[in-house]
Coordinates of C-alpha atoms and ligand atoms in Angstrom, one line a residue:
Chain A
X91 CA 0.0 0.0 0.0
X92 CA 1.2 3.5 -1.0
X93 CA 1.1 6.0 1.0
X94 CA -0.4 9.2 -0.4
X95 CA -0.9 11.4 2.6
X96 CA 0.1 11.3 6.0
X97 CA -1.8 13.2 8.5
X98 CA -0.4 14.1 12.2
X99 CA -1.7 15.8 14.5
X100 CA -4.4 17.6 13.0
X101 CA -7.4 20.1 14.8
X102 CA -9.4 22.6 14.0
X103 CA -11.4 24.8 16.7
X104 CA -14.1 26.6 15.6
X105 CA -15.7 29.1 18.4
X106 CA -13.9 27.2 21.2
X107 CA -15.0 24.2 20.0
X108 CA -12.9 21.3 18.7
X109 CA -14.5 19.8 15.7
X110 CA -11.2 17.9 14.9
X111 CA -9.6 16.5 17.3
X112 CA -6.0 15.4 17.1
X113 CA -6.4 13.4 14.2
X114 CA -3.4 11.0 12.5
X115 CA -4.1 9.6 9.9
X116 CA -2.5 7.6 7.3
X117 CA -4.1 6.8 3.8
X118 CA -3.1 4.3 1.3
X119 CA -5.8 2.6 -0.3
X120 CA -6.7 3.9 -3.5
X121 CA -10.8 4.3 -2.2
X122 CA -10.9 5.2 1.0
X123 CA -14.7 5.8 3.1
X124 CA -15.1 7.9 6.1
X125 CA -18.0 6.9 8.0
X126 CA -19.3 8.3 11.4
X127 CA -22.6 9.8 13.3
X128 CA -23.8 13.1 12.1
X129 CA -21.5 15.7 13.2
X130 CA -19.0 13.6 13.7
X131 CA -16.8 15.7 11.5
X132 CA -16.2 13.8 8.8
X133 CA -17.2 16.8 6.1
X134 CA -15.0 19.0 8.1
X135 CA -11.8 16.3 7.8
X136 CA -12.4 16.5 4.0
X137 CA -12.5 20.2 3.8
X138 CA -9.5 20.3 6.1
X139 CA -7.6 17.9 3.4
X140 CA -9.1 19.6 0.9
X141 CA -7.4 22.5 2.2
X142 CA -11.0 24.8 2.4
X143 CA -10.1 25.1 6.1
X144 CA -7.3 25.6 7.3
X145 CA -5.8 23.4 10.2
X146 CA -5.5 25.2 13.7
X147 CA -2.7 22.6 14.2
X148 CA -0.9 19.8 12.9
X149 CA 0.3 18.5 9.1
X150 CA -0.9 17.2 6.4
X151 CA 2.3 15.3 4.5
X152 CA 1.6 14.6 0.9
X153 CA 4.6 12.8 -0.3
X154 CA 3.8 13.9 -3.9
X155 CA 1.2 16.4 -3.8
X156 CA -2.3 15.5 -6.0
X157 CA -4.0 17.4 -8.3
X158 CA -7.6 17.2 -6.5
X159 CA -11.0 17.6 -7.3
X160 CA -14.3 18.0 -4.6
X161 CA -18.0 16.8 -5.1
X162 CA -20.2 18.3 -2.7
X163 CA -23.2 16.9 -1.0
X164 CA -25.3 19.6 -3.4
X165 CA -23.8 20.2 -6.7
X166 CA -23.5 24.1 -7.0
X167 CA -24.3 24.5 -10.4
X168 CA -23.8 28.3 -12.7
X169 CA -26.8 29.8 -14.3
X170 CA -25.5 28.7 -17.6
X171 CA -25.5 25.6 -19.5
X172 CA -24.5 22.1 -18.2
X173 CA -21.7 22.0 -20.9
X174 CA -20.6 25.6 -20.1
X175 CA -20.5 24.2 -16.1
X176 CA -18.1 22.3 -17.4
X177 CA -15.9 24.3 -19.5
X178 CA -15.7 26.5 -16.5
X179 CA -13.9 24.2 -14.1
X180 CA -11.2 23.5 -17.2
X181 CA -10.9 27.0 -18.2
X182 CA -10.2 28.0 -14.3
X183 CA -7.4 24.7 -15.4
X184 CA -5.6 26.8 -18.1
X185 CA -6.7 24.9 -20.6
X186 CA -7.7 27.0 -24.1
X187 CA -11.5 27.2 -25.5
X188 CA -11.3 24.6 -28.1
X189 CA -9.6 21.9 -25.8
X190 CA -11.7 22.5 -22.7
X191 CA -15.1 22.2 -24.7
X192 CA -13.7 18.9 -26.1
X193 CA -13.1 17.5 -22.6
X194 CA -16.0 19.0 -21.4
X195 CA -18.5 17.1 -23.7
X196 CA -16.3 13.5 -23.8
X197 CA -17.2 14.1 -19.6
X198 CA -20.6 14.7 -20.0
X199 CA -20.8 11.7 -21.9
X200 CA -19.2 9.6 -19.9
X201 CA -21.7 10.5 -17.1
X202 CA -24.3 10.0 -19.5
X203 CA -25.2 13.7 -20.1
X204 CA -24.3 14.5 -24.0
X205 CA -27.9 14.9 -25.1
X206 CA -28.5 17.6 -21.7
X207 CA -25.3 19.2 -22.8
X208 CA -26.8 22.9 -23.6
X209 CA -29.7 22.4 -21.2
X210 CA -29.9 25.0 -18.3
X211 CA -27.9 23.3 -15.6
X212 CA -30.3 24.7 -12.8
X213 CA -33.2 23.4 -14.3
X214 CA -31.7 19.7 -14.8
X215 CA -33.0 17.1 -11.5
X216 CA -30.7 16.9 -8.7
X217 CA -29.9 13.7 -10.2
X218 CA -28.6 15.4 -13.5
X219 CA -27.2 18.2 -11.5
X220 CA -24.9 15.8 -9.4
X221 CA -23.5 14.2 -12.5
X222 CA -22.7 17.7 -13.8
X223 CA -20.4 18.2 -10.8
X224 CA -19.0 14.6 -11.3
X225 CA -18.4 15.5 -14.8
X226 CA -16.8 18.5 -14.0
X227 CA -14.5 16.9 -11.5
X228 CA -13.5 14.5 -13.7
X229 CA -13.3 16.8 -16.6
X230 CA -10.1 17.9 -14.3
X231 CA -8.8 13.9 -14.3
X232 CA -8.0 14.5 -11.0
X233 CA -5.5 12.4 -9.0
X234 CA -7.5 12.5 -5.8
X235 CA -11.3 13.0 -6.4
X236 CA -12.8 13.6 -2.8
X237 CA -17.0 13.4 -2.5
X238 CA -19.1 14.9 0.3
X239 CA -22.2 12.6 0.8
X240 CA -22.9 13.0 -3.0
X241 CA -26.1 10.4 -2.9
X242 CA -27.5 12.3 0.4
X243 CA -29.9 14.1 -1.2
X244 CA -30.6 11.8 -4.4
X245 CA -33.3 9.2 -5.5
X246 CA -32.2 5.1 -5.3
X247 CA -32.0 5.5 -9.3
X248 CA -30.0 8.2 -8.9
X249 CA -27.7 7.6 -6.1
X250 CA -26.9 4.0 -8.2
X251 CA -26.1 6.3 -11.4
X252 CA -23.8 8.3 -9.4
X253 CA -22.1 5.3 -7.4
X254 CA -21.5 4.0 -11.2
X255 CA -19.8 6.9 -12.2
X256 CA -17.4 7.4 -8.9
X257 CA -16.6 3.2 -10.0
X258 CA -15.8 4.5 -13.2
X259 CA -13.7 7.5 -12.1
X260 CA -11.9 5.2 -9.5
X261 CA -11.3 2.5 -12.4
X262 CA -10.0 5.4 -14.2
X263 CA -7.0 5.5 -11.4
X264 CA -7.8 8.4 -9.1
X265 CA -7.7 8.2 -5.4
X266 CA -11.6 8.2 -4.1
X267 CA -12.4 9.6 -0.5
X268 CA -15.6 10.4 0.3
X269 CA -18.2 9.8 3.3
X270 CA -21.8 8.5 2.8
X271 CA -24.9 7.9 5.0
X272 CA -25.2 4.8 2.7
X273 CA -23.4 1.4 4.4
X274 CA -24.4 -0.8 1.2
X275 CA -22.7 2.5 -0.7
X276 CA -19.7 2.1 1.2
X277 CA -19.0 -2.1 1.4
X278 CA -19.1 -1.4 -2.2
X279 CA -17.0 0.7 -3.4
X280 CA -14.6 1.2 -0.5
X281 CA -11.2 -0.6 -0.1
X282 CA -10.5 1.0 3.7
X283 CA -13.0 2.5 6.1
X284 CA -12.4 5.2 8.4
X285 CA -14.2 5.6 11.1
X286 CA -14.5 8.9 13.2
X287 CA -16.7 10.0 16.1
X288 CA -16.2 13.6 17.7
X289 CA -13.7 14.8 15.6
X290 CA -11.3 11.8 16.5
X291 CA -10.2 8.8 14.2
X292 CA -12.1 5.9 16.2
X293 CA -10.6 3.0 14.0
X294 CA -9.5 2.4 10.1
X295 CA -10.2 -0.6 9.4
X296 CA -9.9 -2.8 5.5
X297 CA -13.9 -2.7 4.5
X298 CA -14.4 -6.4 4.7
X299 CA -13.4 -6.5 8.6
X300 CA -14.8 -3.3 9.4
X301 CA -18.6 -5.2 8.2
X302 CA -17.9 -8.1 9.6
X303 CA -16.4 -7.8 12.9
X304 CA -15.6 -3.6 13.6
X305 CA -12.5 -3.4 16.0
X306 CA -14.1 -0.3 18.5
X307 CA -17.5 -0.7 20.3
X308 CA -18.3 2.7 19.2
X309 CA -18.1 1.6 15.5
X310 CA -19.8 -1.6 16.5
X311 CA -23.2 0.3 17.9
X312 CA -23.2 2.3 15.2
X313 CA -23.2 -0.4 12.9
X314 CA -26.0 -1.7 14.8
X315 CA -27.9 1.5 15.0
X316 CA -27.5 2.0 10.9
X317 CA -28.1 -1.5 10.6
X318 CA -31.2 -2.9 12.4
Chain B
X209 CA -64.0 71.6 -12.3
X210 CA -63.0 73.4 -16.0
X211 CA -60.1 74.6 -14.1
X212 CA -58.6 71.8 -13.8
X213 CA -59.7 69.5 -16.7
X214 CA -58.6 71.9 -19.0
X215 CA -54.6 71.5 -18.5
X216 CA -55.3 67.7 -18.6
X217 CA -56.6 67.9 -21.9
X218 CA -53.8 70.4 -23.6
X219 CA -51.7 67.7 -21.6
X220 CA -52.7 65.0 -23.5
X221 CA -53.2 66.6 -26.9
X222 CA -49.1 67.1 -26.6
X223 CA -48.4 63.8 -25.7
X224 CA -50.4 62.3 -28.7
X225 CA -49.3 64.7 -31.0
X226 CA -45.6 63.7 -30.4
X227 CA -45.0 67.6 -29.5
X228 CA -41.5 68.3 -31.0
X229 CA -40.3 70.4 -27.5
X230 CA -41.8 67.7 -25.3
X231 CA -40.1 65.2 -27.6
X232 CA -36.9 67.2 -27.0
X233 CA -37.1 67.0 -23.5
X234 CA -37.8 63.6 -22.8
X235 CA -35.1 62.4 -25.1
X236 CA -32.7 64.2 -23.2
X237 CA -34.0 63.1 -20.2
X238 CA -33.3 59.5 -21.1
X239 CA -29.8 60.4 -23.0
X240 CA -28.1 61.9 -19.5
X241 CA -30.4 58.9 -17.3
X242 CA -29.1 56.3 -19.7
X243 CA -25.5 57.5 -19.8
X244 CA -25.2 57.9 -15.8
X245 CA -26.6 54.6 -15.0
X246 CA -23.7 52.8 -17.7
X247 CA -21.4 54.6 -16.4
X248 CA -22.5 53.4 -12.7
X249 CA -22.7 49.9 -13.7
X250 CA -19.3 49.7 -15.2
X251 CA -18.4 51.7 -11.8
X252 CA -20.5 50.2 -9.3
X253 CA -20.8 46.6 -10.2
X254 CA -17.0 45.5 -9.8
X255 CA -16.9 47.4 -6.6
X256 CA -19.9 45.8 -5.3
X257 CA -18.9 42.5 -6.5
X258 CA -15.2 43.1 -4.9
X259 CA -17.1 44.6 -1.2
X260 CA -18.7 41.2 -1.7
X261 CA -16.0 38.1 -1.9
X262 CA -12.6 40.4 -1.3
X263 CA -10.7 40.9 1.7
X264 CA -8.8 43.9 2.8
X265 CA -8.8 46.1 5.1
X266 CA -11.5 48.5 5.6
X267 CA -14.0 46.4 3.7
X268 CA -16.8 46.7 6.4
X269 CA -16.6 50.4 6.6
X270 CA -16.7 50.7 2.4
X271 CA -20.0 48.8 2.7
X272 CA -21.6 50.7 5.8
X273 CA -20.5 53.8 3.5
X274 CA -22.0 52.5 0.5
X275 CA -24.7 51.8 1.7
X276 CA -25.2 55.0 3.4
X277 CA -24.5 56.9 0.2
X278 CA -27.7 55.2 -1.6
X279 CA -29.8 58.1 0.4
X280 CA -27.1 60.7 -1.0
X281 CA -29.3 63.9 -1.6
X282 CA -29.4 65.0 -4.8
X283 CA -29.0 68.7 -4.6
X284 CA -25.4 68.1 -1.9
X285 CA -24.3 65.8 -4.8
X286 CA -25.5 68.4 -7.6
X287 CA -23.5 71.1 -5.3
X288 CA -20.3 69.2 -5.8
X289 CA -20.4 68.7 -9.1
X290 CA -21.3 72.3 -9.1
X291 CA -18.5 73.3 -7.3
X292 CA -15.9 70.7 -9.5
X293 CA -16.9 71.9 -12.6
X294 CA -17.3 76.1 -12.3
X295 CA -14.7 77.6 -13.7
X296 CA -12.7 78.4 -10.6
X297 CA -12.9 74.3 -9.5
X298 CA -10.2 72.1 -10.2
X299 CA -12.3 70.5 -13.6
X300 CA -13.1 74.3 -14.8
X301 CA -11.2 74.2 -17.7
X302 CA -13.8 71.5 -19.5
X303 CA -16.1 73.8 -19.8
X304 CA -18.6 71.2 -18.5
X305 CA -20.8 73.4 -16.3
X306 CA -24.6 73.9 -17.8
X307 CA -24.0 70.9 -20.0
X308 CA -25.7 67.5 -20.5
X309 CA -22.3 66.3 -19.7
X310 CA -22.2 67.6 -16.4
X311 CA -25.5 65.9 -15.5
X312 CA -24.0 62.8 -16.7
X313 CA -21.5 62.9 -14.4
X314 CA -24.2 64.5 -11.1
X315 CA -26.4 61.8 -12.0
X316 CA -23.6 58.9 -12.4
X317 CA -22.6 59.7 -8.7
X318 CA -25.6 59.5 -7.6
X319 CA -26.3 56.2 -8.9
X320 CA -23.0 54.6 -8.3
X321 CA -23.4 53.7 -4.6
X322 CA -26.6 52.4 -5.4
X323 CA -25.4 50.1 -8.2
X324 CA -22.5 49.0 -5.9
X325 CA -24.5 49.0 -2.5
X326 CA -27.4 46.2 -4.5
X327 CA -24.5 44.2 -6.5
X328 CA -22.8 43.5 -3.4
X329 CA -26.2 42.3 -1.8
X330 CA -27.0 40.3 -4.9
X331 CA -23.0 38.5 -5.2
X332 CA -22.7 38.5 -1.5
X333 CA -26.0 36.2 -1.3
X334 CA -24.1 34.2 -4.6
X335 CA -21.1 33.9 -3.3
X336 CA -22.1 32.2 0.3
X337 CA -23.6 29.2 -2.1
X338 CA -20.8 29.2 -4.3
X339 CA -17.7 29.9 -2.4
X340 CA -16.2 26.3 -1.7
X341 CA -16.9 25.3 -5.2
X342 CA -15.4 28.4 -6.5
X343 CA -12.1 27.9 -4.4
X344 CA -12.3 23.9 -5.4
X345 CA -12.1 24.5 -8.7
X346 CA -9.4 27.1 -8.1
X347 CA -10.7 30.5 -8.9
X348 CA -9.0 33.3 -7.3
X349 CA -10.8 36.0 -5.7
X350 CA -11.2 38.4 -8.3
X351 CA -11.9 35.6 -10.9
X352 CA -15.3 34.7 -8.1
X353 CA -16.2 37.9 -8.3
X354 CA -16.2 38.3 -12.3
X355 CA -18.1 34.5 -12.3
X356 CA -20.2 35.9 -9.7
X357 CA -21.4 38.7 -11.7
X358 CA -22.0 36.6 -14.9
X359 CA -24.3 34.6 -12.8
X360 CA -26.1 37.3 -11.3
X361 CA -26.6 39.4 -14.6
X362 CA -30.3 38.9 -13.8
X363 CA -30.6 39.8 -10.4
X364 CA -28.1 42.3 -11.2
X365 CA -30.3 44.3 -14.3
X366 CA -32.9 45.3 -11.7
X367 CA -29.6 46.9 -9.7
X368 CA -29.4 49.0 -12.7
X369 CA -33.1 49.5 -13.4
X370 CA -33.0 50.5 -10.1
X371 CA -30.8 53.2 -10.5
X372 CA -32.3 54.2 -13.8
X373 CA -35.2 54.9 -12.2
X374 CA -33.7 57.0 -9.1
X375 CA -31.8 58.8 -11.6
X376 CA -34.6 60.0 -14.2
X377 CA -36.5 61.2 -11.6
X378 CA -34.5 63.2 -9.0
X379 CA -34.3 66.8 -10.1
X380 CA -31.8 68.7 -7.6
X381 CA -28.8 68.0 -9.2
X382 CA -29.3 67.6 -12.5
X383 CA -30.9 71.6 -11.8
X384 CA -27.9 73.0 -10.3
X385 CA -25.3 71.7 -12.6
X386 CA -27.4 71.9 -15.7
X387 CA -29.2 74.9 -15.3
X388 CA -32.1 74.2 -16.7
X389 CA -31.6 75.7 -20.2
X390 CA -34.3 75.4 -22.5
X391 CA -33.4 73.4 -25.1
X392 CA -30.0 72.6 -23.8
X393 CA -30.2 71.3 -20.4
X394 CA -33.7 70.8 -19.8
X395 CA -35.0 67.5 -18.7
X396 CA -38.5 66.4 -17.3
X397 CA -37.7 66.5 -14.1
X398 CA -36.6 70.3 -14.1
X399 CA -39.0 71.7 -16.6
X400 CA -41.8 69.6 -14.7
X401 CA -40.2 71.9 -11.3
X402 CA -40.3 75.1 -13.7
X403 CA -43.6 74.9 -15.5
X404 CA -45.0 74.4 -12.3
X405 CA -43.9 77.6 -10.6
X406 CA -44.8 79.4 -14.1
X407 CA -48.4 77.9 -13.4
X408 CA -47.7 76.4 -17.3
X409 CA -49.3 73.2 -15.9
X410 CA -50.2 71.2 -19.1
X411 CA -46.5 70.8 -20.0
X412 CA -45.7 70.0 -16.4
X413 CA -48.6 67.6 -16.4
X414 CA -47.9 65.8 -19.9
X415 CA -44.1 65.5 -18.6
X416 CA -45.1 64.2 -15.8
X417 CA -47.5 61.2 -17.3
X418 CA -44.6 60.4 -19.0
X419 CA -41.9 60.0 -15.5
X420 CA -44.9 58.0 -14.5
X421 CA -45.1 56.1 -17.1
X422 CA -41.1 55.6 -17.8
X423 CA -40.7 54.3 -13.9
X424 CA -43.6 52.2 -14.3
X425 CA -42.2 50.7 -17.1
X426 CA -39.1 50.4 -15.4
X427 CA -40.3 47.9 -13.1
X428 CA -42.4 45.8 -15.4
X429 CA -39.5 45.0 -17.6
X430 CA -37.3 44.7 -14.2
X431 CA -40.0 42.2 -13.0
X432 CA -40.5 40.2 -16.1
X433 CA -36.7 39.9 -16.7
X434 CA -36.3 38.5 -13.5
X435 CA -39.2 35.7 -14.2
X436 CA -38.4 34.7 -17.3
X437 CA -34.6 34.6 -16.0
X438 CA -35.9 32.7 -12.8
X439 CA -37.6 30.0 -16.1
X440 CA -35.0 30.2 -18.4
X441 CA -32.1 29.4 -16.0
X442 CA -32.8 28.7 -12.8
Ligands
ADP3 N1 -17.8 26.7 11.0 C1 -18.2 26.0 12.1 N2 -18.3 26.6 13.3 C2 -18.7 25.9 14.4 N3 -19.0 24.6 14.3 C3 -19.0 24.0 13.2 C4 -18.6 24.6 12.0 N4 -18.6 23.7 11.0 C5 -19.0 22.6 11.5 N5 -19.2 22.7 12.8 C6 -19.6 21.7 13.8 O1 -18.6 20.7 13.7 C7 -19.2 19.4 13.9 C8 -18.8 18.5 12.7 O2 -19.4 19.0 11.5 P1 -19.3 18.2 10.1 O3 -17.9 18.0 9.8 O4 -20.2 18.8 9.2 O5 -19.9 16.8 10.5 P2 -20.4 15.5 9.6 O6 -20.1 15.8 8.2 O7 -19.7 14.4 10.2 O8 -21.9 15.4 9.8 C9 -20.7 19.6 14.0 O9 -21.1 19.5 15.3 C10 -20.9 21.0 13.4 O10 -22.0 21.6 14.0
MG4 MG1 -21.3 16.2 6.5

């Protein structure tokens, strides 16, 4: 397993309150899954790695640093067209006119979205929109695409659409790290699980194991709470 | 009764007969009101959009200051232009004084802070939605504002209708630096103020059917830009 970041030490208090809590972390699988209670923190440690936020202490170590890309739990989408949405995020890139709309429309089809190409990306379903943002992400070919609950707000047709394309996106080589409310969502497509509970790293544990037999009793009655 | 029907009807016979002094006068009117408010926007939107998603020091104060400059009066603004532009100020040497150009310029002060004071509302509101994206994808700060500003062109035309329609119809500056000059520097508002204290009221009342109907107008193309924007894109 290679190691492609190391984090030590990290916090962040926010208003006197620590949302992050001395976190060290070390990730090496190539799909990693943070999973924890609500407010656990788990959208704030992907921010914080994301750097949106900025650490109050402690390092994040990137032995080679990654270009990285962000989904977010609701795609925030420009009053333009989806292709244009698109085009943006390479434009912001560097890359020229011609090539960016190129790339922009192979990644719309890829997600399934060439014929909703010059539709109004507002106006597409939260569905649509959500493959958008993946299309835009992966427009970027990322090496480490990170996702934000990106099914929380999505139909069962839709969150399996989107699940397909982050399978896709992984087979294409790039890191995935995301969190999810869905467990079935996670056995699936994660290699290693992380588990975190008040801002602290409870246990990270290979996804097989972590189903089967969690190491913490914290992870364990959550488990049983998601799982009746 | 007769007394006051009468300079209705001599009202409305000028307005339907497309009289050529009234004409004058409302033309001007919108030149100098259409000329301000571009000038604003080009102005006040990049300042409003920069109050909005920059950092720096004295940001807050810029928007309290803005925002108290929407409720400038007219005639203090109309007294500094006045007092830029007369031959002794430090612009004397243009010449501007008693010209269109010089209610241009009255008018686009007034209307800047406005511009500036609702684009920042509008990006500010934007830019809380799209700010993590934004930095995700790498944009820099001034980059997020100029996206932010494309997205908002809607929300952003009734920030200039808006100030359209405070400049066409305020009346103390565009009197003291233009003078009110018939056929030079007369607009509705003033000759409407004039007329008036002449007891001429038909003019006065045909010119001011018309400010009536201009601002109404205003905010039925304001409104129905905004739905078919709030349709068309979302
Ligand atoms: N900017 C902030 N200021 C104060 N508290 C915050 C802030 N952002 C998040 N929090 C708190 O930090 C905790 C973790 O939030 P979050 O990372 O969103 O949790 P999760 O994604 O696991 O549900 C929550 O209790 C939340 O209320
Ligand atoms: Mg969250």
């Amino acid at each position: 397993m290679n190691t492609w970041l190391s984090i030590d030490g990290l916090s962040l208090t926010e208003g006197g309150t620590r949302i992050i809590a001395d976190v060290s972390l070390t990730l090496g699988a190539q799909r990693t899954v943070v999973l924890g209670p609500n407010g656990a923190g788990k959208s704030t440690l992907l921010r914080l790695i994301h750097d949106l936020l900025h650490p109050s202490t402690g390092v994040l170590y990137w032995p080679r640093p990654l270009s990285q890309a962000m989904v977010f739990q609701r795609p925030v989408m420009l009053r333009t067209t989806a292709l244009t949405n698109v085009i943006y995020g390479l434009k912001l890139k560097g890359f020229k006119t011609g090539e960016a709309r190129r790339r922009a429309q192979e990644s719309l089809a890829r997600v399934g979205l060439e014929h909703l190409a010059l539709r109004p990306a507002r106006l597409l379903s939260g569905g649509e929109q959500q493959r958008v943002a993946l299309a835009r992400a992966w427009a970027l070919e990322p090496e480490l695409l990170i996702l934000d609950e990106p099914t929380a707000s999505l139909d069962p047709a839709s969150s399996r659409e989107v699940e397909r394309i982050i399978g896709d996106i992984a087979a294409s080589g790039a890191r995935i790290l995301m969190t999810t409310h869905n467990l079935g969502q996670a056995r699936r497509i994660a290699e290693d699980i992380v588990f975190i509970d008040r801002g602290r790293i409870v246990e990270q544990t290979p996804v097989a194991q972590f189903f089967k037999l969690p190491q913490t009793p914290a992870a364990q009655s959550f488990l049983q709470e998601e799982m009746p | 009764m007769h007394e006051f029907n009468e300079p209705l009807i001599t009202a409305w016979q000028l307005v339907a007969g497309a009289d050529a002094r009234l004409a004058g006068i409302v033309l001007l009117s919108l030149r100098v009101s259409l000329a301000a408010t571009l000038i604003a926007c080009v102005i006040g939107m990049p300042i409003g959009a920069l109050l909005a998603v920059g950092r720096f020091p004295g940001r807050r104060t810029l928007i309290v200051l803005f925002n108290g400059l929407m409720g400038l009066p007219p005639v203090v603004v109309g007294l500094l232009v006045y007092l830029l532009l007369s031959r002794a100020g430090p612009l004397g040497q243009f010449g501007l004084l008693f010209s269109p150009e010089a209610m241009i310029i009255a008018q686009a002060i007034l209307v800047t802070p406005i511009v500036a004071a609702l684009t920042r509302q509008v990006v500010a509101d934007s830019w809380s939605e799209y700010r993590e994206q934004l930095r995700s994808l790498g944009a820099s700060r001034g980059r997020a504002a100029a996206t932010l500003l494309w997205d908002g062109r809607f929300s952003l035309s009734t920030a200039a209708l808006a100030g359209f329609g405070r400049a066409i119809a305020e009346v103390g500056a565009v009197m003291i630096v233009g003078g009110n000059i018939d056929g030079v520097t007369r607009v509705m508002t003033t000759t409407i103020a004039l007329e008036t204290s002449k007891g001429d009221l038909p003019l006065a009342l045909a010119l001011g059917f018309i400010l009536i109907t201009v601002v109404l107008a205003i905010n039925a193309v304001a409104y129905a830009l905004r739905g078919w924007a709030e349709r068309h894109w979302g």
